[in-house]
Amino acid sequence: MERHETERLTSVQLAAMRRSLSNGRGALTRRSLLRASGMGALALGGISTLGACGIPPAGRTEGSAASDDHSAKEKEVHFSNWTEYMDVSEDEKSRPTLQAFTERTGIKVKYTEDINDNVEFFGKIKPQLAAGQNTGRDLICVTDWLAARIIRLGWAQKLDHANLPHAFANVSAQFRTPDWDPGRAYSFPWTGIPAVIAYNKKATGGRKVDSVTQLLDDPKLKGRVSFLSEMRDTVGMTLLDQGKEPGKFSDADFDGAIGRLQKAVDKKQIRRFTGNDYTADLSKGDIAACVAWAGDIIQLQADNPDIEYAIPAAGYITSSDNLLVPAQARHKTNAEKLIDYYYEPPVAAQLAAYINYVCPVDGVREELAEIDESMASNTLILPDKEMAAKSRSFRSLSTKEETAYEEKFAKLIGA
């Protein structure tokens, strides 16, 4: 439980924030590329600046997030989401799944695409959250590290699972029990965001690249390898390759992963650490193989048949975007009904067909196949059991760990 988080950002954390916003996931656009997650330093930035701007950080107390629910009398729900993260009709004049929800329930959805970056969005709502006021939103969608912070600070309302029968039954096993919200008491995932290995088979001479060991040690790839400038993805993938669990690692394990990567930097095996800008080099073949975000691969493969991806036998890192009901929201029950609606397989399939992200809902394969067979068979959208079993999440970090780990990672990548 985190009652006091008034410390200011260190220079290392500020550098990590700038790195994410300038060329990391925070800089990417929704439709063609993946974006923001994994930057715990950004979460620290959002919270720790509360003290600096004169807003006292809230401590979590039992029931502090609860509010009077006006759902029965006010048939509405206010939903803030990322841009292009919702299905749109062909004429771009309506949002079919939202429209169908309103027709079924009578609940009008005020849908706002006002999230372009986790930190920027949190800056909009943190004054109200800290002051115990309504943010004007009943449902928000934020990345796992920020969801974890909001929950621990007592700024999210505990969900009533009686209003979430489809969500509770259908959430995929790999998303069911994150360490920051066991049993999904406060949140449910909207999408998953995997980091896997991508390679240009023309640049590799037709050879498959399917492990971090190959990226770090294969002399034929020397100088044509890139890793991500997002700490959780790069270090997490390296930990897995070393037989460590990203959800349980120690300081010594983290140092071992950094040391492993440093050796590859020193011998010039790694060309550079990148944000989304690896995509152009991978497509051209200047980068032969890399750690990549799955959404990029779907887009690149549409334009270049030489782009392939692989799921390492050791596993891969998945982060997620998650739905929460903020403290003091007026329409909690209506928000829960909307969450549950998107866990009905036909609705989830319709959404997945449009946004092309990992669907966290079980039982949608047949529904999605009726819309697009190729999507239903794409494991980057619907992981099969074998792939899902290899998914791992990077564990939550304390403030002390965040500072120390970001400093070491920044030194590694020269940031």
XYZ file of N, CA, C and O in Angstrom, residues 53-137:
340
model
N 3.125 20.196 -7.113
C 2.175 21.205 -7.568
C 1.160 21.568 -6.489
O 0.143 22.186 -6.772
N 1.415 21.153 -5.240
C 0.566 21.571 -4.144
C -0.655 20.728 -3.916
O -1.517 21.084 -3.113
N -0.777 19.606 -4.611
C -1.911 18.705 -4.424
C -1.464 17.552 -3.556
O -0.562 16.809 -3.936
N -2.038 17.345 -2.402
C -1.580 16.263 -1.531
C -1.889 14.913 -2.114
O -2.987 14.687 -2.618
N -0.924 13.966 -2.104
C -1.188 12.631 -2.612
C -2.149 11.916 -1.688
O -2.035 11.990 -0.474
N -3.106 11.217 -2.291
C -4.106 10.513 -1.485
C -3.542 9.200 -0.978
O -2.871 8.487 -1.695
N -3.861 8.887 0.275
C -3.539 7.574 0.790
C -4.730 6.674 0.586
O -5.869 7.123 0.602
N -4.495 5.406 0.408
C -5.595 4.497 0.170
C -6.251 4.096 1.481
O -5.611 3.587 2.377
N -7.535 4.328 1.587
C -8.308 3.889 2.736
C -9.495 3.106 2.245
O -9.995 3.350 1.154
N -9.946 2.152 3.038
C -11.035 1.293 2.632
C -12.261 2.118 2.287
O -12.752 2.914 3.063
N -12.749 1.954 1.041
C -13.959 2.629 0.624
C -13.765 4.066 0.186
O -14.723 4.754 -0.147
N -12.518 4.568 0.180
C -12.289 5.967 -0.145
C -12.652 6.302 -1.574
O -12.908 7.459 -1.898
N -12.640 5.314 -2.454
C -12.926 5.574 -3.863
C -14.409 5.501 -4.188
O -14.827 5.881 -5.264
N -15.207 4.998 -3.271
C -16.621 4.787 -3.550
C -17.347 6.117 -3.698
O -16.937 7.141 -3.173
N -18.454 6.092 -4.423
C -19.262 7.290 -4.607
C -20.717 6.881 -4.760
O -21.035 5.710 -4.947
N -21.606 7.869 -4.677
C -23.010 7.590 -4.917
C -23.197 7.221 -6.385
O -22.682 7.910 -7.272
N -23.914 6.146 -6.636
C -24.115 5.660 -7.998
C -25.458 6.175 -8.523
O -26.510 5.870 -7.969
N -25.396 6.938 -9.588
C -26.594 7.525 -10.178
C -27.042 6.781 -11.435
O -27.815 7.316 -12.235
N -26.538 5.557 -11.606
C -26.800 4.810 -12.842
C -28.282 4.582 -13.109
O -28.732 4.642 -14.260
N -29.037 4.285 -12.059
C -30.451 3.950 -12.246
C -31.249 5.121 -12.816
O -32.120 4.928 -13.672
N -30.944 6.335 -12.364
C -31.693 7.500 -12.812
C -31.062 8.176 -14.019
O -31.769 8.816 -14.811
N -29.743 8.068 -14.138
C -29.036 8.713 -15.248
C -28.505 7.625 -16.174
O -27.466 7.021 -15.916
N -29.214 7.394 -17.265
C -28.878 6.291 -18.182
C -27.776 6.743 -19.138
O -27.986 6.960 -20.329
N -26.585 6.891 -18.574
C -25.444 7.340 -19.363
C -24.160 6.798 -18.766
O -24.121 6.386 -17.601
N -23.097 6.816 -19.558
C -21.776 6.435 -19.086
C -20.752 7.211 -19.902
O -20.883 7.339 -21.120
N -19.756 7.760 -19.237
C -18.721 8.572 -19.890
C -17.436 7.739 -19.961
O -16.864 7.379 -18.936
N -16.983 7.465 -21.172
C -15.889 6.525 -21.424
C -14.755 7.242 -22.142
O -14.920 7.742 -23.252
N -13.563 7.309 -21.507
C -12.365 7.883 -22.130
C -11.452 6.755 -22.606
O -11.138 5.843 -21.842
N -11.005 6.858 -23.861
C -10.192 5.791 -24.445
C -9.140 6.386 -25.370
O -9.114 7.590 -25.634
N -8.243 5.508 -25.850
C -7.221 5.891 -26.820
C -7.870 6.111 -28.187
O -8.946 5.599 -28.471
N -7.192 6.883 -29.024
C -7.694 7.095 -30.376
C -7.633 5.795 -31.175
O -6.741 4.968 -30.978
N -8.596 5.612 -32.058
C -8.694 4.444 -32.938
C -8.610 3.128 -32.176
O -7.962 2.179 -32.600
N -9.272 3.082 -31.042
C -9.289 1.894 -30.196
C -10.715 1.358 -30.070
O -11.035 0.640 -29.135
N -11.554 1.753 -31.044
C -12.956 1.353 -31.058
C -13.390 1.182 -32.514
O -12.948 1.926 -33.392
N -14.254 0.198 -32.761
C -14.722 -0.039 -34.120
C -15.544 1.149 -34.629
O -16.249 1.815 -33.879
N -15.425 1.388 -35.948
C -16.119 2.486 -36.615
C -16.793 1.938 -37.869
O -16.254 1.049 -38.539
N -17.948 2.455 -38.200
C -18.675 2.010 -39.393
C -17.927 2.407 -40.657
O -17.051 3.283 -40.631
N -18.269 1.786 -41.774
C -17.581 2.067 -43.035
C -17.704 3.526 -43.437
O -16.788 4.089 -44.032
N -18.849 4.145 -43.146
C -19.009 5.559 -43.489
C -18.431 6.484 -42.420
O -18.498 7.708 -42.536
N -17.849 5.868 -41.358
C -17.182 6.600 -40.279
C -18.116 7.547 -39.528
O -17.669 8.515 -38.904
N -19.411 7.248 -39.562
C -20.378 8.107 -38.901
C -20.895 7.529 -37.583
O -21.612 8.208 -36.848
N -20.557 6.272 -37.305
C -21.044 5.663 -36.070
C -20.051 4.638 -35.542
O -19.127 4.232 -36.253
N -20.255 4.226 -34.304
C -19.450 3.186 -33.667
C -20.405 2.024 -33.387
O -21.154 2.061 -32.403
N -20.394 1.017 -34.261
C -21.421 -0.024 -34.215
C -21.616 -0.713 -32.870
O -22.753 -0.892 -32.428
N -20.533 -1.100 -32.208
C -20.721 -1.829 -30.948
C -21.275 -0.917 -29.851
O -22.112 -1.349 -29.055
N -20.838 0.322 -29.818
C -21.381 1.249 -28.833
C -22.845 1.547 -29.113
O -23.674 1.631 -28.204
N -23.171 1.697 -30.380
C -24.549 1.963 -30.759
C -25.456 0.798 -30.365
O -26.564 0.997 -29.838
N -24.968 -0.425 -30.591
C -25.746 -1.613 -30.237
C -25.935 -1.713 -28.719
O -26.996 -2.142 -28.240
N -24.918 -1.316 -27.952
C -25.036 -1.315 -26.491
C -26.140 -0.375 -26.041
O -26.963 -0.715 -25.175
N -26.187 0.815 -26.626
C -27.209 1.789 -26.261
C -28.600 1.295 -26.643
O -29.563 1.438 -25.869
N -28.718 0.698 -27.817
C -30.014 0.185 -28.262
C -30.512 -0.927 -27.343
O -31.712 -1.049 -27.085
N -29.590 -1.732 -26.826
C -29.980 -2.840 -25.956
C -30.323 -2.376 -24.547
O -31.286 -2.849 -23.942
N -29.529 -1.472 -23.997
C -29.655 -1.119 -22.582
C -30.337 0.214 -22.310
O -30.771 0.467 -21.187
N -30.386 1.064 -23.311
C -30.903 2.409 -23.100
C -29.871 3.342 -22.485
O -30.157 4.510 -22.217
N -28.660 2.839 -22.273
C -27.593 3.649 -21.685
C -26.814 4.352 -22.803
O -26.226 3.703 -23.666
N -26.813 5.656 -22.775
C -26.102 6.437 -23.782
C -24.629 6.540 -23.404
O -24.299 6.856 -22.256
N -23.755 6.275 -24.358
C -22.317 6.324 -24.104
C -21.730 7.621 -24.653
O -21.811 7.894 -25.856
N -21.160 8.415 -23.767
C -20.395 9.574 -24.202
C -18.956 9.092 -24.350
O -18.230 8.932 -23.379
N -18.569 8.853 -25.591
C -17.267 8.246 -25.874
C -16.292 9.323 -26.311
O -16.536 10.058 -27.276
N -15.161 9.421 -25.609
C -14.179 10.462 -25.888
C -12.810 9.853 -26.134
O -12.313 9.075 -25.316
N -12.193 10.202 -27.249
C -10.836 9.727 -27.567
C -9.845 10.785 -27.085
O -9.249 11.503 -27.874
N -9.676 10.850 -25.785
C -8.819 11.899 -25.220
C -7.586 11.335 -24.531
O -6.952 12.016 -23.730
N -7.216 10.098 -24.863
C -5.985 9.520 -24.325
C -5.008 9.322 -25.484
O -5.236 8.494 -26.367
N -3.957 10.098 -25.488
C -2.899 9.956 -26.478
C -1.616 9.432 -25.854
O -0.721 8.971 -26.549
N -1.543 9.526 -24.553
C -0.355 9.118 -23.818
C -0.772 8.961 -22.358
O -1.575 9.748 -21.844
N -0.269 7.925 -21.686
C -0.639 7.683 -20.300
C -0.341 8.877 -19.397
O -1.161 9.272 -18.571
N 0.850 9.435 -19.527
C 1.266 10.527 -18.647
C 0.435 11.775 -18.894
O -0.045 12.424 -17.965
N 0.257 12.111 -20.155
C -0.529 13.288 -20.497
C -1.961 13.157 -19.957
O -2.502 14.093 -19.358
N -2.550 11.986 -20.141
C -3.917 11.774 -19.668
C -3.992 11.834 -18.145
O -4.898 12.439 -17.578
N -3.015 11.214 -17.496
C -3.028 11.235 -16.031
C -2.903 12.649 -15.503
O -3.483 13.004 -14.478
N -2.169 13.478 -16.236
C -2.062 14.873 -15.845
C -3.407 15.587 -15.859
O -3.621 16.533 -15.104
N -4.311 15.132 -16.730
C -5.638 15.735 -16.805
C -6.501 15.372 -15.600
O -7.287 16.184 -15.114
N -6.380 14.132 -15.141
C -7.317 13.648 -14.123
C -6.758 13.609 -12.703
O -7.518 13.483 -11.745
N -5.433 13.736 -12.544
C -4.864 13.564 -11.207
C -5.290 14.639 -10.208
O -5.460 14.329 -9.026
N -5.511 15.912 -10.622
C -5.954 16.877 -9.607
C -7.278 16.485 -8.969
O -7.435 16.574 -7.754
N -8.230 16.022 -9.794
C -9.522 15.599 -9.250
C -9.389 14.346 -8.405
O -9.992 14.224 -7.338
N -8.600 13.388 -8.882
C -8.414 12.154 -8.125
C -7.795 12.440 -6.767
O -8.227 11.907 -5.745
N -6.767 13.276 -6.756
C -6.080 13.591 -5.501
C -6.981 14.349 -4.527
O -6.856 14.206 -3.316
N -7.892 15.152 -5.080
C -8.776 15.956 -4.240
C -10.065 15.224 -3.888
O -10.920 15.789 -3.207
N -10.212 13.968 -4.360
C -11.419 13.215 -4.062
C -12.624 13.694 -4.831
O -13.763 13.593 -4.360
N -12.399 14.217 -6.037
C -13.481 14.750 -6.861
C -13.746 13.858 -8.075
O -12.892 13.089 -8.504
N -14.920 14.010 -8.637
C -15.298 13.293 -9.846
C -14.490 13.811 -11.034
O -14.398 15.028 -11.250
N -13.912 12.929 -11.807
C -13.123 13.331 -12.977
C -13.994 13.632 -14.186
O -13.489 14.099 -15.211
N -15.290 13.335 -14.093
C -16.165 13.492 -15.247
C -16.161 12.275 -16.141
O -16.777 12.267 -17.201
N -15.480 11.215 -15.687
C -15.374 9.981 -16.472
C -15.813 8.802 -15.604
O -15.449 8.709 -14.447
